[in-house]
Structures are given as structure tokens and as C-alpha cells.
């Protein structure tokens, strides 16, 4: 019995993924098109901002301000992009993302505010700032050159997939192969020891939150290009969804474990799950409750994993 | 004990001066702020905030947190008005609302106290569960009620004062008594001081967590019912972001995140501060978007100040121990 539990805990992600896929495929008319749709168009967005959350979770914190950073940076950039200054707009967008991430990082390291409270508070402040900036208006009708970033495709595969996987490759390289990446993991695993061994932990954490901010504004930018509309409500539940995807993907809340590779599977689970609820005609109002449940379940799974550690081949 | 009381008074004194200053400023600067009509309404907002915050104070005294407070308010308002619209008696409707809060509280207590999950993330998850359930239950609509009693709870007056004033006065006195004079209250403080020591000295910590979270859930639900009574309708967004104000109230009132210190008296003053700020800003003519950002900023500043004061005190203590 314990051996079966161990097996299930080892491969629960794959089991979950296929179970959801089978349910949704048995209901839809055209399963192949449906799966293609999810992987090509829905998953890349979620993936990019979930990477940001994953990096923050690895340092032992988390970043709940992803959604409002995406909204603020894209709305500010939209004023430039609508004037056809696309490259300036994109640069400004990413810079704002980095700047807000820097603010998060400073609050956490220098002011020593708990990451949860710091980023949750920033989420409210930034969201308020977006409302002020936009004043209830939207910016839409961007030029073709900008929209093609998200709408175009190369060799039959959507640009979004290339962008997401390029980001994934860079992050995997940086976090597995470079000194900085190892420092991030060691900071997450044990901040005191890392500091004593000479890692500038404050700097590591600040840079991670800046990367997270940049990733949030990147996915925001892609959303705007895709929807052809910049609005203040963008990314209302980015934080919640990214947290769910990160945790179900197997990155531990205690920090120092997991990685962006795990999050790819986590994101696929979340996207498939949402799609499954959609094709089963469950109201979208269930979304919030489902995200919450996923977070609780993945926290419980992590605990079960520790309990049955003997039976796991990790 | 005497010395302890004195130092607590000293801590609150600065805050009290700030509140008075803010009050005087708003009275002169904001037209229509200083008048019985406005202040009476401010008092109502204050007491709703205070009811929810008193539950949160107990949770933070334990060194934990309850992010689900705002969503529980929404859920309770929806459950109550929904039961009314199905033709249930008002007593059952109110009971249903409180029960919803108690159930979410129980879930929180179980996840945090028994299963030892990270309290931020666990209650953040229950927050979205409660909010999701509220949205599903009302289908995204506002549910209006035609109950005179619910309206009375929100807006009715007894002897010229709102019903909530009398109700909250009794409730807060009970809460104050429970937190400072009973065994249960002592247990909360001792767990907040050091959970390990508390457990080793024979306190069943998981029970205390469960009970405290259930109390916090019920009080949040009460706050939601009062909010529903104000408009005589239930709304799934009534409590959106309210947990943030509540947490800030507790922190401004001098109960730090580590727990074990502070109490309801400070929270009351923190609540007065926040409510005057909120009402004053709207009286000064700031649009809701500006209020949203400014209050968020004020809260964040308060939290940063609280954390840095605590850090400095800790550093000071360390230095003394070394000497």
C-alpha cells in the first residue's frame, strides 16, 4: 500500500496531466485542435509569468504583484506603442517591470518586510496607480508590426511558443549552470549559511525579483499584442494562477528546491485543468475556487511526499 | 506586570497623538468631516473594521495570519442574503452566514494548526476558495434582500445610536476580556511568544489554533453581515482587499507579525487611525482610484515602519545581551 502511495506521489504530475487530458478529450469534438490550442496559445502566457513566481518561490519568498506589474508596465508602454514607437515602448515596459521588481526586492531585503505582505501590498498600490493612469479608458488598435509579435507564426508554430521556450532555455541555463543561479538556490535553501559563505544574499534576492518583474511585463506585453488592447484590469489573477502552477509543479514553498522546468508541467496541468472545466461547461466563476483548491492540494502533496520519503526514488 | 502595562501605554501614546493630529487636520481641511452625521457613519465603518480586526488580532498574536478575512466577509454576505431570498427565516439566514465563516475558519485552523502548512499560503488559498464559492453561489450578481431585520442590523438605531454601536461595544468587551483575563487568552499570548515552549508546557497548540481561526472566521462573517445590512444586499466583492486593511489595522495598533505582543486596545486605535484616513481622503475629494493607491501606500508605509522598529528593538536587545 505504501509502495503504491510512493509510486503515485512520484509520478502524480504525469498522472494528473493525463487524467485531465483524457476527460477533456472525451468531451470535445476535435481533441487534437483543442490540445494544439492550449499548448500554442494559452500555455505560453501563463508559463512566462509563472517562471517569475517560481524564481521568487525558490528564494523562499513569493511574488503576488505579477499581475499589477504586468498591467502597469504595459499600460504605460501602450502610450508609446500606439504612437508607433514600438521598440521604445517595449524597452520602457521591461524597464518598468524591472524597476517595480527592484522596489519589491528592496522592501523584502532592506526593509525586511515579509515577502508575502510586501508583494501583496505592492499589488494594491500598483493596481491603484494603473487605475489613476488609465482613468477607466483603454488603449487599442495597435499597428500590425506590434501585433505580429503574438499573432505571427514561424514554420506553423506560434511565435508565443518560441518566445516562451527561449525564455525557458535562458532561465534554465542561468539557474542550473551559472554561479548566480546556484547562489539563488543556496539562498533559498538556507539564507544564513549562504550569507556566511560569502553570497550577497540581498543582491541575489533583489535581482530575482527584478527578473520576476521583467517576466511579468513580458507576458503582459504579449497579452496586449494578442488582445490588441491595453487596460487596467489586465492580469487580475496572474499571481494566484502562477502560485498554483508553481506549487503543483513541485517547487517547494520552503525554498531552494524545484525550478522552472517543474513549472512547465505545473502550467500545463493548470491550463489543461482550466480547459477541461471549460469544455465540461463549468462556469468560469469557479476559477478562483479551483486555484485555491489546487494550492491546498499541492501543499498537501508536498507534505505527503515528506512523510513517504522512504518510498520515493528522487 | 505593572512595568509591562506602563511600557504598553508608552507604545500606544505615540499612535494616539498621531490619531488626534490626523483628526484635527481632517476636521479643518476636509469640509463636512467634523459633523455628527459624518462622524456617526465613520463610527459604523470603524466598528465593522474593528469586529473583523479583533479576530485578526488574536490570529496575529499567535504569530499567524488570516488572509481569508475579506473573502469570508463576501461569502457570509452572500450566504445570508441568498438564504433570505430562498425564504428562510432571518435567524437561520444569519446563522448560515456565521456558519460559513466558521467553516472557512475551521479549514484555516486545520491547514495551519494541525497540518502545519505555511500560514500565508494556506489562508491565501482558502481566501480564493471562499471568494470563488461566493461568486459561484451568487452567479456574479448582487443579491438584494427585503428583510427589515437585516436592514435594521446595518442601519437601524437604538437610542439615537446605530445598532452596531451597542452590539460591537458588548462584543469587543467580551473579546477584550477573553484575550486578557482568561486561560484561553494567556494560551494565545504564550503560543505567540514561543510555540515550542507553549507546547512543552502542556498547551494543546493545535486546539488553540483551531479555536482562534474559527473565532476569526466567525467575526469576519459578522463583519460581512453588517456590510450586507448597510446596503441590504449581498455582493461577492464586498470584502475584496478588506483583509489588507484589517492586517494593517492590527500592525498599526502595535501587534507585530511575530505575535505574542500587543493586543486589542492598540488595534482599536489603529482602526480609528485607518478609518479617519479613509473617510478624510474621500471628504477631501480624492477619487476612488486615488484613495485606493494612497491608502495602500499608507498601509505599506505603516508596515515597513512597524517591521523596522521591531528590527531595531531586536538588534538593541541582542546588543544588551552581549554586554
Tab-separated table of N, CA, C and O in Angstrom, chain B residues 130-192:
chain	number	residue	atom	x	y	z
B	130	UNK	N	-12.934	30.734	-0.709
B	130	UNK	CA	-14.125	31.412	-0.185
B	130	UNK	C	-14.672	32.394	-1.213
B	130	UNK	O	-15.878	32.473	-1.441
B	131	UNK	N	-13.772	33.127	-1.843
B	131	UNK	CA	-14.215	34.106	-2.845
B	131	UNK	C	-14.863	33.400	-4.024
B	131	UNK	O	-15.915	33.820	-4.523
B	132	UNK	N	-14.245	32.295	-4.461
B	132	UNK	CA	-14.806	31.537	-5.576
B	132	UNK	C	-16.187	31.005	-5.242
B	132	UNK	O	-17.115	31.125	-6.042
B	133	UNK	N	-16.332	30.454	-4.031
B	133	UNK	CA	-17.637	29.920	-3.636
B	133	UNK	C	-18.680	31.029	-3.603
B	133	UNK	O	-19.817	30.838	-4.041
B	134	UNK	N	-18.277	32.215	-3.100
B	134	UNK	CA	-19.210	33.339	-3.049
B	134	UNK	C	-19.650	33.706	-4.467
B	134	UNK	O	-20.845	33.910	-4.727
B	135	UNK	N	-18.695	33.749	-5.382
B	135	UNK	CA	-19.017	34.106	-6.773
B	135	UNK	C	-19.938	33.073	-7.402
B	135	UNK	O	-20.902	33.414	-8.091
B	136	UNK	N	-19.632	31.806	-7.149
B	136	UNK	CA	-20.456	30.752	-7.737
B	136	UNK	C	-21.872	30.803	-7.172
B	136	UNK	O	-22.853	30.707	-7.910
B	137	UNK	N	-21.951	30.999	-5.832
B	137	UNK	CA	-23.263	30.970	-5.173
B	137	UNK	C	-24.175	32.073	-5.709
B	137	UNK	O	-25.363	31.864	-5.898
B	138	UNK	N	-23.624	33.248	-5.939
B	138	UNK	CA	-24.482	34.362	-6.363
B	138	UNK	C	-24.446	34.524	-7.872
B	138	UNK	O	-25.099	35.409	-8.417
B	139	UNK	N	-23.674	33.678	-8.563
B	139	UNK	CA	-23.599	33.745	-10.017
B	139	UNK	C	-23.093	35.100	-10.504
B	139	UNK	O	-23.441	35.557	-11.586
B	140	UNK	N	-22.309	35.768	-9.661
B	140	UNK	CA	-21.751	37.055	-10.062
B	140	UNK	C	-22.689	38.235	-9.903
B	140	UNK	O	-22.325	39.363	-10.212
B	141	UNK	N	-23.908	37.967	-9.408
B	141	UNK	CA	-24.872	39.067	-9.266
B	141	UNK	C	-24.844	39.638	-7.860
B	141	UNK	O	-24.290	39.046	-6.938
B	142	UNK	N	-25.500	40.797	-7.720
B	142	UNK	CA	-25.769	41.333	-6.391
B	142	UNK	C	-27.118	40.763	-5.953
B	142	UNK	O	-28.075	40.750	-6.734
B	143	UNK	N	-27.163	40.248	-4.733
B	143	UNK	CA	-28.416	39.669	-4.263
B	143	UNK	C	-29.063	40.644	-3.284
B	143	UNK	O	-28.519	40.912	-2.215
B	144	UNK	N	-30.194	41.192	-3.642
B	144	UNK	CA	-30.838	42.147	-2.738
B	144	UNK	C	-31.804	41.393	-1.829
B	144	UNK	O	-32.333	40.346	-2.194
B	145	UNK	N	-31.955	41.925	-0.642
B	145	UNK	CA	-32.875	41.283	0.297
B	145	UNK	C	-33.956	42.283	0.672
B	145	UNK	O	-33.755	43.493	0.577
B	146	UNK	N	-35.127	41.768	1.082
B	146	UNK	CA	-36.170	42.693	1.508
B	146	UNK	C	-36.452	42.541	2.996
B	146	UNK	O	-37.518	42.881	3.468
B	147	UNK	N	-35.441	42.010	3.697
B	147	UNK	CA	-35.640	41.792	5.129
B	147	UNK	C	-35.443	43.107	5.888
B	147	UNK	O	-34.411	43.762	5.777
B	148	UNK	N	-36.469	43.462	6.697
B	148	UNK	CA	-36.337	44.672	7.515
B	148	UNK	C	-35.299	44.481	8.610
B	148	UNK	O	-34.628	45.434	9.009
B	149	UNK	N	-35.192	43.230	9.063
B	149	UNK	CA	-34.279	42.984	10.186
B	149	UNK	C	-32.828	43.144	9.732
B	149	UNK	O	-32.012	43.744	10.427
B	150	UNK	N	-32.511	42.620	8.527
B	150	UNK	CA	-31.136	42.777	8.027
B	150	UNK	C	-30.826	44.256	7.829
B	150	UNK	O	-29.740	44.729	8.162
B	151	UNK	N	-31.807	44.989	7.315
B	151	UNK	CA	-31.620	46.427	7.130
B	151	UNK	C	-31.405	47.107	8.478
B	151	UNK	O	-30.572	48.001	8.622
B	152	UNK	N	-32.164	46.642	9.497
B	152	UNK	CA	-32.025	47.219	10.829
B	152	UNK	C	-30.630	46.954	11.384
B	152	UNK	O	-30.007	47.826	11.982
B	153	UNK	N	-30.128	45.742	11.130
B	153	UNK	CA	-28.788	45.397	11.617
B	153	UNK	C	-27.757	46.365	11.016
B	153	UNK	O	-26.830	46.795	11.682
B	154	UNK	N	-27.959	46.708	9.759
B	154	UNK	CA	-26.984	47.574	9.103
B	154	UNK	C	-27.188	49.050	9.400
B	154	UNK	O	-26.219	49.792	9.542
B	155	UNK	N	-28.448	49.489	9.468
B	155	UNK	CA	-28.672	50.943	9.539
B	155	UNK	C	-29.581	51.379	10.683
B	155	UNK	O	-29.748	52.570	10.902
B	156	UNK	N	-30.185	50.413	11.396
B	156	UNK	CA	-31.153	50.794	12.438
B	156	UNK	C	-30.492	51.466	13.626
B	156	UNK	O	-29.282	51.349	13.840
B	157	UNK	N	-31.295	52.230	14.369
B	157	UNK	CA	-30.742	52.948	15.529
B	157	UNK	C	-31.486	52.567	16.800
B	157	UNK	O	-32.699	52.331	16.789
B	158	UNK	N	-30.752	52.515	17.886
B	158	UNK	CA	-31.346	52.350	19.208
B	158	UNK	C	-30.869	53.520	20.053
B	158	UNK	O	-29.667	53.768	20.153
B	159	UNK	N	-31.798	54.263	20.657
B	159	UNK	CA	-31.447	55.464	21.436
B	159	UNK	C	-30.528	56.397	20.646
B	159	UNK	O	-29.556	56.934	21.190
B	160	UNK	N	-30.815	56.566	19.365
B	160	UNK	CA	-30.051	57.538	18.589
B	160	UNK	C	-28.690	57.061	18.107
B	160	UNK	O	-28.017	57.759	17.370
B	161	UNK	N	-28.272	55.857	18.548
B	161	UNK	CA	-27.001	55.318	18.064
B	161	UNK	C	-27.280	54.087	17.212
B	161	UNK	O	-28.253	53.365	17.457
B	162	UNK	N	-26.415	53.862	16.216
B	162	UNK	CA	-26.604	52.693	15.369
B	162	UNK	C	-26.609	51.423	16.207
B	162	UNK	O	-25.893	51.329	17.217
B	163	UNK	N	-27.355	50.439	15.740
B	163	UNK	CA	-27.423	49.133	16.409
B	163	UNK	C	-26.027	48.556	16.615
B	163	UNK	O	-25.707	48.017	17.664
B	164	UNK	N	-25.186	48.729	15.572
B	164	UNK	CA	-23.855	48.122	15.625
B	164	UNK	C	-23.018	48.678	16.770
B	164	UNK	O	-22.171	47.995	17.330
B	165	UNK	N	-23.292	49.932	17.156
B	165	UNK	CA	-22.517	50.525	18.245
B	165	UNK	C	-22.737	49.740	19.529
B	165	UNK	O	-21.778	49.374	20.225
B	166	UNK	N	-23.995	49.467	19.827
B	166	UNK	CA	-24.302	48.711	21.053
B	166	UNK	C	-23.761	47.295	20.933
B	166	UNK	O	-23.164	46.767	21.881
B	167	UNK	N	-24.013	46.705	19.776
B	167	UNK	CA	-23.602	45.328	19.576
B	167	UNK	C	-22.091	45.186	19.711
B	167	UNK	O	-21.585	44.329	20.443
B	168	UNK	N	-21.370	46.075	18.981
B	168	UNK	CA	-19.905	45.969	18.965
B	168	UNK	C	-19.329	46.266	20.336
B	168	UNK	O	-18.323	45.663	20.729
B	169	UNK	N	-19.951	47.191	21.068
B	169	UNK	CA	-19.428	47.525	22.394
B	169	UNK	C	-19.409	46.275	23.269
B	169	UNK	O	-18.404	45.973	23.919
B	170	UNK	N	-20.530	45.541	23.261
B	170	UNK	CA	-20.598	44.329	24.076
B	170	UNK	C	-19.596	43.286	23.568
B	170	UNK	O	-18.817	42.705	24.324
B	171	UNK	N	-19.597	43.099	22.230
B	171	UNK	CA	-18.726	42.087	21.629
B	171	UNK	C	-17.257	42.370	21.936
B	171	UNK	O	-16.491	41.483	22.333
B	172	UNK	N	-16.870	43.641	21.770
B	172	UNK	CA	-15.464	43.977	21.966
B	172	UNK	C	-15.072	43.847	23.430
B	172	UNK	O	-13.953	43.439	23.744
B	173	UNK	N	-16.013	44.188	24.332
B	173	UNK	CA	-15.721	43.991	25.755
B	173	UNK	C	-15.465	42.513	26.039
B	173	UNK	O	-14.521	42.155	26.754
B	174	UNK	N	-16.312	41.660	25.456
B	174	UNK	CA	-16.118	40.221	25.652
B	174	UNK	C	-14.763	39.789	25.099
B	174	UNK	O	-14.001	39.080	25.759
B	175	UNK	N	-14.453	40.272	23.875
B	175	UNK	CA	-13.188	39.896	23.259
B	175	UNK	C	-12.011	40.360	24.095
B	175	UNK	O	-11.013	39.661	24.251
B	176	UNK	N	-12.148	41.581	24.623
B	176	UNK	CA	-11.066	42.127	25.446
B	176	UNK	C	-10.875	41.273	26.687
B	176	UNK	O	-9.754	40.929	27.059
B	177	UNK	N	-12.022	40.911	27.294
B	177	UNK	CA	-11.963	40.073	28.493
B	177	UNK	C	-11.316	38.729	28.164
B	177	UNK	O	-10.411	38.276	28.862
B	178	UNK	N	-11.783	38.120	27.054
B	178	UNK	CA	-11.260	36.797	26.692
B	178	UNK	C	-9.758	36.849	26.438
B	178	UNK	O	-9.011	35.978	26.881
B	179	UNK	N	-9.316	37.908	25.766
B	179	UNK	CA	-7.908	37.912	25.368
B	179	UNK	C	-6.975	38.285	26.512
B	179	UNK	O	-5.811	37.944	26.485
B	180	UNK	N	-7.483	38.996	27.528
B	180	UNK	CA	-6.556	39.417	28.577
B	180	UNK	C	-6.782	38.724	29.918
B	180	UNK	O	-5.868	38.655	30.730
B	181	UNK	N	-7.985	38.194	30.155
B	181	UNK	CA	-8.259	37.700	31.507
B	181	UNK	C	-8.537	36.202	31.592
B	181	UNK	O	-8.689	35.672	32.676
B	182	UNK	N	-8.628	35.540	30.453
B	182	UNK	CA	-8.962	34.113	30.544
B	182	UNK	C	-7.750	33.252	30.220
B	182	UNK	O	-6.765	33.721	29.667
B	183	UNK	N	-7.889	31.959	30.568
B	183	UNK	CA	-6.829	30.996	30.296
B	183	UNK	C	-6.540	30.936	28.797
B	183	UNK	O	-5.404	30.875	28.380
B	184	UNK	N	-7.651	30.940	28.013
B	184	UNK	CA	-7.512	30.849	26.567
B	184	UNK	C	-6.664	32.005	26.024
B	184	UNK	O	-5.775	31.817	25.200
B	185	UNK	N	-6.929	33.201	26.564
B	185	UNK	CA	-6.161	34.372	26.137
B	185	UNK	C	-4.684	34.226	26.461
B	185	UNK	O	-3.820	34.503	25.634
B	186	UNK	N	-4.408	33.732	27.664
B	186	UNK	CA	-3.000	33.539	28.049
B	186	UNK	C	-2.324	32.542	27.122
B	186	UNK	O	-1.164	32.698	26.755
B	187	UNK	N	-3.100	31.487	26.756
B	187	UNK	CA	-2.537	30.474	25.875
B	187	UNK	C	-2.145	31.106	24.533
B	187	UNK	O	-1.092	30.804	23.976
B	188	UNK	N	-3.016	31.998	24.030
B	188	UNK	CA	-2.713	32.646	22.750
B	188	UNK	C	-1.404	33.421	22.862
B	188	UNK	O	-0.516	33.303	22.024
B	189	UNK	N	-1.284	34.223	23.929
B	189	UNK	CA	-0.062	35.017	24.085
B	189	UNK	C	1.153	34.119	24.214
B	189	UNK	O	2.214	34.409	23.657
B	190	UNK	N	1.000	33.013	24.950
B	190	UNK	CA	2.202	32.196	25.176
B	190	UNK	C	2.604	31.455	23.900
B	190	UNK	O	3.791	31.288	23.637
B	191	UNK	N	1.631	31.035	23.101
B	191	UNK	CA	1.995	30.390	21.829
B	191	UNK	C	2.678	31.406	20.915
B	191	UNK	O	3.659	31.092	20.239
B	192	UNK	N	2.157	32.630	20.911
B	192	UNK	CA	2.780	33.665	20.095
B	192	UNK	C	4.197	33.949	20.544
B	192	UNK	O	5.088	34.210	19.740
